[in-house]
Amino acid sequence: MEIKNLKKSFGKKLLYKDLSFQVDQGQIFALIGPNGVGKTTLMKMILGWDKDYQGQIRLQGQKKLAYSPESPDFPDFLTGHDLMEFFIKLRGSQDQASELLSLLGLEPTSKTLIKNYSKGMKQRLAVAQALVGDPDILLLDEPTAGLDYFGQRLIIDLLEKLKDQGKTIILNSHLLLDVEKVCDCGLILMGPESHRSFSKEDLAQESLGQMFMDLAKKSYQGGNYV
């Protein structure tokens, strides 16, 4: 995947200008930045849901993309198993709902309705549905939001397994220590013209948290990140 000279605005607010980076197959690529900087918007542009931008987003070959949202909004009158069966039929997949639910630590035979799920359970369900259909590229927006420590470890372990399978993962997360453990490279977004790419080699020399704070200090002017 290649992003080249990307420019995106919402009205008078410029999110990014001349943004370029590349994600290779089988990599875990992290998007890091403060709230409102445009990480989720960038994911939606990659998915093709938002085409109001300048620049280029190129995918090499025919790739199946899947998305796990930060705040999943599923029909609350269904059970988790019902929802998975819906997505399996929708995508013409041969996946087994029970296997995917179990993979995310959810009870396959539970009759609990989604409306009674905790935030963490909904987040796990969002990741489970993203796996339906064996996608090539997974865009995971805060997949550990609302999860306890055990849930966070489950997701981190899953990311490593998916990488071993050759999946490409674009990960948006505020848990910098966990990101450091699993990502191959990434991008820190701080303002329209303030961003920094990093690699595994960079992380061996400097923590992601330190990179983040250094870029924030350089970018903060007059009450805004520039």
Short mmCIF file of N, CA and C in Angstrom, two decimals, residues 54-201:
data_model
loop_
_atom_site.label_atom_id
_atom_site.label_comp_id
_atom_site.label_asym_id
_atom_site.label_seq_id
_atom_site.Cartn_x
_atom_site.Cartn_y
_atom_site.Cartn_z
N GLN A 54 -7.10 15.00 -1.76
CA GLN A 54 -6.14 15.14 -2.84
C GLN A 54 -4.98 14.20 -2.57
N GLY A 55 -4.35 13.73 -3.63
CA GLY A 55 -3.25 12.79 -3.48
C GLY A 55 -3.66 11.40 -3.93
N GLN A 56 -2.84 10.42 -3.61
CA GLN A 56 -3.06 9.06 -4.09
C GLN A 56 -3.00 8.04 -2.96
N ILE A 57 -3.91 7.07 -3.02
CA ILE A 57 -3.89 5.90 -2.14
C ILE A 57 -3.90 4.68 -3.06
N ARG A 58 -2.81 3.96 -3.08
CA ARG A 58 -2.66 2.85 -4.01
C ARG A 58 -2.54 1.52 -3.25
N LEU A 59 -3.34 0.55 -3.68
CA LEU A 59 -3.23 -0.81 -3.18
C LEU A 59 -2.68 -1.68 -4.30
N GLN A 60 -1.70 -2.50 -3.98
CA GLN A 60 -1.09 -3.36 -4.99
C GLN A 60 -1.93 -4.61 -5.19
N GLY A 61 -2.53 -4.72 -6.37
CA GLY A 61 -3.35 -5.88 -6.68
C GLY A 61 -4.72 -5.81 -6.02
N GLN A 62 -5.47 -6.87 -6.17
CA GLN A 62 -6.80 -6.96 -5.57
C GLN A 62 -6.67 -7.42 -4.12
N LYS A 63 -6.99 -6.56 -3.21
CA LYS A 63 -6.86 -6.85 -1.79
C LYS A 63 -8.23 -6.77 -1.10
N LYS A 64 -8.46 -7.71 -0.20
CA LYS A 64 -9.66 -7.65 0.62
C LYS A 64 -9.34 -6.91 1.91
N LEU A 65 -10.10 -5.84 2.16
CA LEU A 65 -9.89 -5.02 3.34
C LEU A 65 -11.00 -5.26 4.35
N ALA A 66 -10.66 -5.15 5.62
CA ALA A 66 -11.65 -5.28 6.69
C ALA A 66 -11.36 -4.23 7.76
N TYR A 67 -12.40 -3.85 8.49
CA TYR A 67 -12.29 -2.73 9.43
C TYR A 67 -12.95 -3.09 10.76
N SER A 68 -12.25 -2.79 11.83
CA SER A 68 -12.80 -2.90 13.18
C SER A 68 -12.88 -1.49 13.76
N PRO A 69 -14.09 -0.94 13.97
CA PRO A 69 -14.22 0.45 14.41
C PRO A 69 -13.90 0.63 15.89
N GLU A 70 -13.56 1.85 16.24
CA GLU A 70 -13.27 2.17 17.64
C GLU A 70 -14.53 2.06 18.50
N SER A 71 -15.66 2.49 17.94
CA SER A 71 -16.93 2.46 18.69
C SER A 71 -17.94 1.67 17.89
N PRO A 72 -17.89 0.34 17.96
CA PRO A 72 -18.80 -0.49 17.17
C PRO A 72 -20.26 -0.27 17.54
N ASP A 73 -21.11 -0.26 16.53
CA ASP A 73 -22.54 -0.03 16.73
C ASP A 73 -23.31 -1.14 16.01
N PHE A 74 -23.48 -2.25 16.70
CA PHE A 74 -24.14 -3.41 16.12
C PHE A 74 -25.60 -3.47 16.58
N PRO A 75 -26.48 -4.15 15.82
CA PRO A 75 -27.87 -4.32 16.27
C PRO A 75 -27.90 -4.98 17.65
N ASP A 76 -28.46 -4.28 18.63
CA ASP A 76 -28.35 -4.78 20.00
C ASP A 76 -29.34 -5.87 20.36
N PHE A 77 -30.23 -6.22 19.40
CA PHE A 77 -31.20 -7.29 19.67
C PHE A 77 -30.67 -8.65 19.24
N LEU A 78 -29.44 -8.68 18.71
CA LEU A 78 -28.82 -9.94 18.29
C LEU A 78 -27.85 -10.43 19.36
N THR A 79 -27.55 -11.71 19.31
CA THR A 79 -26.44 -12.25 20.10
C THR A 79 -25.16 -12.10 19.27
N GLY A 80 -24.03 -12.29 19.90
CA GLY A 80 -22.77 -12.23 19.17
C GLY A 80 -22.71 -13.28 18.07
N HIS A 81 -23.23 -14.48 18.36
CA HIS A 81 -23.23 -15.55 17.37
C HIS A 81 -24.13 -15.19 16.19
N ASP A 82 -25.29 -14.59 16.48
CA ASP A 82 -26.19 -14.16 15.40
C ASP A 82 -25.49 -13.16 14.48
N LEU A 83 -24.79 -12.22 15.09
CA LEU A 83 -24.12 -11.19 14.31
C LEU A 83 -23.04 -11.80 13.42
N MET A 84 -22.27 -12.72 13.97
CA MET A 84 -21.22 -13.35 13.18
C MET A 84 -21.80 -14.15 12.02
N GLU A 85 -22.90 -14.86 12.27
CA GLU A 85 -23.55 -15.60 11.18
C GLU A 85 -24.03 -14.65 10.08
N PHE A 86 -24.50 -13.47 10.47
CA PHE A 86 -24.93 -12.48 9.49
C PHE A 86 -23.76 -12.06 8.59
N PHE A 87 -22.63 -11.73 9.20
CA PHE A 87 -21.48 -11.28 8.41
C PHE A 87 -20.92 -12.42 7.57
N ILE A 88 -20.95 -13.63 8.07
CA ILE A 88 -20.47 -14.78 7.30
C ILE A 88 -21.30 -14.98 6.04
N LYS A 89 -22.62 -14.86 6.17
CA LYS A 89 -23.50 -14.98 5.00
C LYS A 89 -23.34 -13.79 4.06
N LEU A 90 -23.22 -12.60 4.64
CA LEU A 90 -23.08 -11.38 3.84
C LEU A 90 -21.84 -11.43 2.96
N ARG A 91 -20.76 -11.98 3.50
CA ARG A 91 -19.49 -12.00 2.77
C ARG A 91 -19.24 -13.32 2.04
N GLY A 92 -20.22 -14.20 2.07
CA GLY A 92 -20.08 -15.47 1.36
C GLY A 92 -18.90 -16.29 1.86
N SER A 93 -18.70 -16.27 3.15
CA SER A 93 -17.54 -16.94 3.75
C SER A 93 -17.90 -18.33 4.26
N GLN A 94 -16.88 -19.15 4.39
CA GLN A 94 -17.04 -20.48 4.97
C GLN A 94 -16.56 -20.52 6.42
N ASP A 95 -16.30 -19.36 6.99
CA ASP A 95 -15.84 -19.29 8.38
C ASP A 95 -16.88 -19.85 9.33
N GLN A 96 -16.41 -20.28 10.48
CA GLN A 96 -17.29 -20.77 11.53
C GLN A 96 -17.40 -19.69 12.62
N ALA A 97 -18.62 -19.27 12.89
CA ALA A 97 -18.84 -18.21 13.88
C ALA A 97 -18.26 -18.59 15.23
N SER A 98 -18.46 -19.83 15.64
CA SER A 98 -17.99 -20.28 16.95
C SER A 98 -16.47 -20.18 17.07
N GLU A 99 -15.77 -20.51 15.98
CA GLU A 99 -14.31 -20.48 16.03
C GLU A 99 -13.80 -19.04 16.17
N LEU A 100 -14.40 -18.13 15.44
CA LEU A 100 -13.95 -16.74 15.50
C LEU A 100 -14.29 -16.10 16.84
N LEU A 101 -15.45 -16.43 17.38
CA LEU A 101 -15.81 -15.91 18.70
C LEU A 101 -14.86 -16.43 19.77
N SER A 102 -14.56 -17.71 19.70
CA SER A 102 -13.63 -18.30 20.67
C SER A 102 -12.25 -17.69 20.55
N LEU A 103 -11.84 -17.39 19.33
CA LEU A 103 -10.53 -16.79 19.09
C LEU A 103 -10.40 -15.45 19.82
N LEU A 104 -11.53 -14.74 19.95
CA LEU A 104 -11.53 -13.44 20.62
C LEU A 104 -11.97 -13.54 22.07
N GLY A 105 -12.03 -14.76 22.61
CA GLY A 105 -12.36 -14.93 24.01
C GLY A 105 -13.82 -14.71 24.33
N LEU A 106 -14.70 -14.86 23.34
CA LEU A 106 -16.14 -14.71 23.54
C LEU A 106 -16.79 -16.09 23.54
N GLU A 107 -17.78 -16.29 24.39
CA GLU A 107 -18.45 -17.58 24.52
C GLU A 107 -19.36 -17.81 23.31
N PRO A 108 -19.07 -18.80 22.47
CA PRO A 108 -19.84 -19.02 21.24
C PRO A 108 -21.31 -19.33 21.46
N THR A 109 -21.64 -20.02 22.57
CA THR A 109 -23.03 -20.45 22.78
C THR A 109 -23.82 -19.49 23.68
N SER A 110 -23.22 -18.37 24.03
CA SER A 110 -23.90 -17.43 24.93
C SER A 110 -25.15 -16.86 24.27
N LYS A 111 -26.21 -16.75 25.06
CA LYS A 111 -27.47 -16.16 24.59
C LYS A 111 -27.57 -14.68 24.97
N THR A 112 -26.48 -14.13 25.51
CA THR A 112 -26.48 -12.73 25.89
C THR A 112 -26.63 -11.84 24.66
N LEU A 113 -27.55 -10.89 24.73
CA LEU A 113 -27.75 -9.96 23.62
C LEU A 113 -26.64 -8.91 23.63
N ILE A 114 -26.35 -8.39 22.44
CA ILE A 114 -25.28 -7.40 22.32
C ILE A 114 -25.56 -6.17 23.16
N LYS A 115 -26.83 -5.85 23.37
CA LYS A 115 -27.16 -4.68 24.18
C LYS A 115 -26.68 -4.84 25.62
N ASN A 116 -26.43 -6.06 26.03
CA ASN A 116 -25.95 -6.32 27.39
C ASN A 116 -24.44 -6.60 27.43
N TYR A 117 -23.78 -6.42 26.31
CA TYR A 117 -22.33 -6.59 26.25
C TYR A 117 -21.64 -5.41 26.93
N SER A 118 -20.51 -5.66 27.55
CA SER A 118 -19.65 -4.58 28.03
C SER A 118 -18.94 -3.95 26.83
N LYS A 119 -18.32 -2.79 27.04
CA LYS A 119 -17.57 -2.13 25.96
C LYS A 119 -16.47 -3.05 25.44
N GLY A 120 -15.79 -3.72 26.38
CA GLY A 120 -14.72 -4.62 25.97
C GLY A 120 -15.21 -5.78 25.12
N MET A 121 -16.37 -6.33 25.47
CA MET A 121 -16.94 -7.43 24.70
C MET A 121 -17.32 -6.97 23.29
N LYS A 122 -17.88 -5.76 23.19
CA LYS A 122 -18.23 -5.22 21.88
C LYS A 122 -16.97 -5.01 21.03
N GLN A 123 -15.90 -4.59 21.69
CA GLN A 123 -14.65 -4.37 20.96
C GLN A 123 -14.11 -5.69 20.42
N ARG A 124 -14.18 -6.74 21.23
CA ARG A 124 -13.73 -8.06 20.77
C ARG A 124 -14.60 -8.54 19.61
N LEU A 125 -15.90 -8.29 19.70
CA LEU A 125 -16.81 -8.70 18.64
C LEU A 125 -16.51 -7.95 17.34
N ALA A 126 -16.13 -6.69 17.47
CA ALA A 126 -15.78 -5.90 16.29
C ALA A 126 -14.56 -6.48 15.59
N VAL A 127 -13.58 -6.92 16.36
CA VAL A 127 -12.39 -7.54 15.76
C VAL A 127 -12.77 -8.89 15.14
N ALA A 128 -13.63 -9.65 15.82
CA ALA A 128 -14.04 -10.96 15.29
C ALA A 128 -14.71 -10.82 13.93
N GLN A 129 -15.62 -9.84 13.79
CA GLN A 129 -16.31 -9.69 12.51
C GLN A 129 -15.37 -9.21 11.41
N ALA A 130 -14.30 -8.49 11.79
CA ALA A 130 -13.34 -8.05 10.79
C ALA A 130 -12.57 -9.22 10.19
N LEU A 131 -12.48 -10.32 10.93
CA LEU A 131 -11.73 -11.49 10.45
C LEU A 131 -12.53 -12.35 9.48
N VAL A 132 -13.84 -12.12 9.40
CA VAL A 132 -14.69 -12.91 8.50
C VAL A 132 -14.27 -12.69 7.05
N GLY A 133 -14.08 -13.76 6.33
CA GLY A 133 -13.76 -13.67 4.91
C GLY A 133 -12.28 -13.64 4.61
N ASP A 134 -11.43 -13.84 5.62
CA ASP A 134 -9.99 -13.93 5.42
C ASP A 134 -9.43 -12.72 4.68
N PRO A 135 -9.56 -11.52 5.26
CA PRO A 135 -9.07 -10.31 4.58
C PRO A 135 -7.55 -10.27 4.49
N ASP A 136 -7.06 -9.54 3.48
CA ASP A 136 -5.62 -9.37 3.30
C ASP A 136 -5.08 -8.25 4.18
N ILE A 137 -5.90 -7.20 4.33
CA ILE A 137 -5.49 -6.02 5.09
C ILE A 137 -6.54 -5.73 6.15
N LEU A 138 -6.09 -5.62 7.39
CA LEU A 138 -6.98 -5.34 8.51
C LEU A 138 -6.68 -3.94 9.04
N LEU A 139 -7.72 -3.12 9.13
CA LEU A 139 -7.60 -1.80 9.72
C LEU A 139 -8.29 -1.83 11.07
N LEU A 140 -7.52 -1.77 12.13
CA LEU A 140 -8.03 -1.93 13.48
C LEU A 140 -7.93 -0.60 14.23
N ASP A 141 -9.08 -0.02 14.51
CA ASP A 141 -9.14 1.29 15.16
C ASP A 141 -9.37 1.11 16.66
N GLU A 142 -8.33 1.30 17.44
CA GLU A 142 -8.38 1.14 18.90
C GLU A 142 -8.98 -0.23 19.29
N PRO A 143 -8.39 -1.32 18.82
CA PRO A 143 -8.97 -2.64 19.10
C PRO A 143 -8.93 -3.04 20.58
N THR A 144 -8.10 -2.39 21.38
CA THR A 144 -8.02 -2.73 22.80
C THR A 144 -8.78 -1.75 23.69
N ALA A 145 -9.54 -0.83 23.09
CA ALA A 145 -10.29 0.15 23.87
C ALA A 145 -11.31 -0.55 24.76
N GLY A 146 -11.31 -0.24 26.03
CA GLY A 146 -12.28 -0.82 26.95
C GLY A 146 -11.95 -2.20 27.44
N LEU A 147 -10.81 -2.76 27.02
CA LEU A 147 -10.43 -4.11 27.43
C LEU A 147 -9.60 -4.08 28.71
N ASP A 148 -9.77 -5.12 29.53
CA ASP A 148 -8.91 -5.26 30.69
C ASP A 148 -7.56 -5.81 30.23
N TYR A 149 -6.67 -6.03 31.19
CA TYR A 149 -5.32 -6.47 30.84
C TYR A 149 -5.33 -7.77 30.05
N PHE A 150 -6.17 -8.73 30.48
CA PHE A 150 -6.20 -10.03 29.81
C PHE A 150 -6.71 -9.88 28.38
N GLY A 151 -7.70 -9.00 28.18
CA GLY A 151 -8.20 -8.75 26.84
C GLY A 151 -7.17 -8.08 25.96
N GLN A 152 -6.41 -7.16 26.53
CA GLN A 152 -5.35 -6.50 25.77
C GLN A 152 -4.30 -7.49 25.32
N ARG A 153 -3.92 -8.41 26.24
CA ARG A 153 -2.93 -9.42 25.87
C ARG A 153 -3.45 -10.33 24.77
N LEU A 154 -4.74 -10.68 24.85
CA LEU A 154 -5.34 -11.53 23.83
C LEU A 154 -5.23 -10.88 22.45
N ILE A 155 -5.54 -9.58 22.37
CA ILE A 155 -5.48 -8.88 21.10
C ILE A 155 -4.05 -8.80 20.59
N ILE A 156 -3.11 -8.48 21.47
CA ILE A 156 -1.71 -8.38 21.06
C ILE A 156 -1.21 -9.72 20.53
N ASP A 157 -1.54 -10.81 21.22
CA ASP A 157 -1.14 -12.14 20.76
C ASP A 157 -1.78 -12.46 19.40
N LEU A 158 -3.04 -12.04 19.23
CA LEU A 158 -3.74 -12.28 17.96
C LEU A 158 -3.06 -11.53 16.82
N LEU A 159 -2.65 -10.30 17.07
CA LEU A 159 -1.97 -9.52 16.03
C LEU A 159 -0.71 -10.22 15.56
N GLU A 160 0.02 -10.78 16.48
CA GLU A 160 1.26 -11.49 16.12
C GLU A 160 0.95 -12.73 15.28
N LYS A 161 -0.14 -13.43 15.62
CA LYS A 161 -0.53 -14.61 14.85
C LYS A 161 -0.96 -14.22 13.43
N LEU A 162 -1.71 -13.13 13.34
CA LEU A 162 -2.17 -12.66 12.02
C LEU A 162 -0.99 -12.23 11.15
N LYS A 163 -0.02 -11.60 11.76
CA LYS A 163 1.19 -11.21 11.03
C LYS A 163 1.90 -12.45 10.51
N ASP A 164 2.00 -13.50 11.32
CA ASP A 164 2.64 -14.74 10.91
C ASP A 164 1.92 -15.37 9.72
N GLN A 165 0.64 -15.09 9.59
CA GLN A 165 -0.16 -15.59 8.47
C GLN A 165 -0.01 -14.73 7.22
N GLY A 166 0.78 -13.65 7.32
CA GLY A 166 1.00 -12.78 6.17
C GLY A 166 0.01 -11.64 6.03
N LYS A 167 -0.81 -11.44 7.06
CA LYS A 167 -1.77 -10.33 7.02
C LYS A 167 -1.05 -9.00 7.20
N THR A 168 -1.57 -8.00 6.53
CA THR A 168 -1.11 -6.62 6.73
C THR A 168 -2.07 -5.95 7.69
N ILE A 169 -1.54 -5.30 8.72
CA ILE A 169 -2.39 -4.71 9.75
C ILE A 169 -2.04 -3.24 9.93
N ILE A 170 -3.05 -2.40 9.86
CA ILE A 170 -2.88 -0.99 10.19
C ILE A 170 -3.59 -0.77 11.51
N LEU A 171 -2.82 -0.37 12.50
CA LEU A 171 -3.28 -0.34 13.88
C LEU A 171 -3.28 1.08 14.43
N ASN A 172 -4.41 1.49 14.96
CA ASN A 172 -4.52 2.78 15.65
C ASN A 172 -4.70 2.47 17.13
N SER A 173 -3.76 2.91 17.95
CA SER A 173 -3.85 2.62 19.38
C SER A 173 -3.11 3.68 20.18
N HIS A 174 -3.63 3.96 21.38
CA HIS A 174 -2.98 4.87 22.31
C HIS A 174 -2.09 4.13 23.31
N LEU A 175 -2.10 2.80 23.26
CA LEU A 175 -1.27 2.01 24.18
C LEU A 175 0.12 1.84 23.57
N LEU A 176 0.96 2.83 23.79
CA LEU A 176 2.23 2.90 23.09
C LEU A 176 3.17 1.74 23.41
N LEU A 177 3.15 1.27 24.65
CA LEU A 177 4.03 0.16 25.01
C LEU A 177 3.65 -1.10 24.25
N ASP A 178 2.35 -1.34 24.11
CA ASP A 178 1.90 -2.51 23.35
C ASP A 178 2.22 -2.35 21.87
N VAL A 179 2.04 -1.14 21.36
CA VAL A 179 2.36 -0.88 19.96
C VAL A 179 3.83 -1.18 19.69
N GLU A 180 4.70 -0.74 20.59
CA GLU A 180 6.13 -0.99 20.43
C GLU A 180 6.45 -2.47 20.30
N LYS A 181 5.71 -3.30 21.02
CA LYS A 181 6.00 -4.73 21.04
C LYS A 181 5.65 -5.42 19.73
N VAL A 182 4.62 -4.94 19.04
CA VAL A 182 4.13 -5.69 17.88
C VAL A 182 4.37 -5.02 16.54
N CYS A 183 4.54 -3.70 16.50
CA CYS A 183 4.57 -3.03 15.20
C CYS A 183 5.95 -3.15 14.54
N ASP A 184 5.95 -3.15 13.22
CA ASP A 184 7.18 -3.15 12.45
C ASP A 184 7.61 -1.73 12.11
N CYS A 185 6.65 -0.86 11.97
CA CYS A 185 6.90 0.52 11.60
C CYS A 185 5.61 1.30 11.83
N GLY A 186 5.65 2.58 11.55
CA GLY A 186 4.44 3.36 11.75
C GLY A 186 4.64 4.82 11.48
N LEU A 187 3.63 5.58 11.87
CA LEU A 187 3.60 7.01 11.59
C LEU A 187 3.00 7.73 12.79
N ILE A 188 3.70 8.77 13.25
CA ILE A 188 3.16 9.64 14.28
C ILE A 188 2.61 10.87 13.61
N LEU A 189 1.31 11.09 13.77
CA LEU A 189 0.63 12.27 13.23
C LEU A 189 0.43 13.27 14.36
N MET A 190 0.88 14.51 14.15
CA MET A 190 0.74 15.50 15.20
C MET A 190 0.05 16.77 14.71
N GLY A 191 0.08 17.02 13.42
CA GLY A 191 -0.55 18.20 12.85
C GLY A 191 -0.50 18.14 11.35
N PRO A 192 -1.09 19.13 10.66
CA PRO A 192 -1.17 19.10 9.20
C PRO A 192 0.16 18.87 8.49
N GLU A 193 1.23 19.46 9.02
CA GLU A 193 2.53 19.31 8.38
C GLU A 193 3.55 18.71 9.35
N SER A 194 3.07 18.14 10.43
CA SER A 194 3.96 17.58 11.45
C SER A 194 3.69 16.09 11.61
N HIS A 195 4.56 15.29 11.06
CA HIS A 195 4.44 13.85 11.18
C HIS A 195 5.82 13.22 11.06
N ARG A 196 5.94 12.05 11.62
CA ARG A 196 7.22 11.36 11.63
C ARG A 196 7.02 9.86 11.44
N SER A 197 7.72 9.29 10.49
CA SER A 197 7.72 7.84 10.32
C SER A 197 8.74 7.22 11.25
N PHE A 198 8.51 5.98 11.65
CA PHE A 198 9.47 5.27 12.48
C PHE A 198 9.49 3.79 12.10
N SER A 199 10.60 3.16 12.41
CA SER A 199 10.80 1.75 12.09
C SER A 199 11.17 0.98 13.35
N LYS A 200 11.30 -0.32 13.22
CA LYS A 200 11.73 -1.16 14.33
C LYS A 200 13.12 -0.75 14.80
N GLU A 201 13.95 -0.36 13.84
CA GLU A 201 15.30 0.07 14.19
C GLU A 201 15.27 1.35 15.02
#
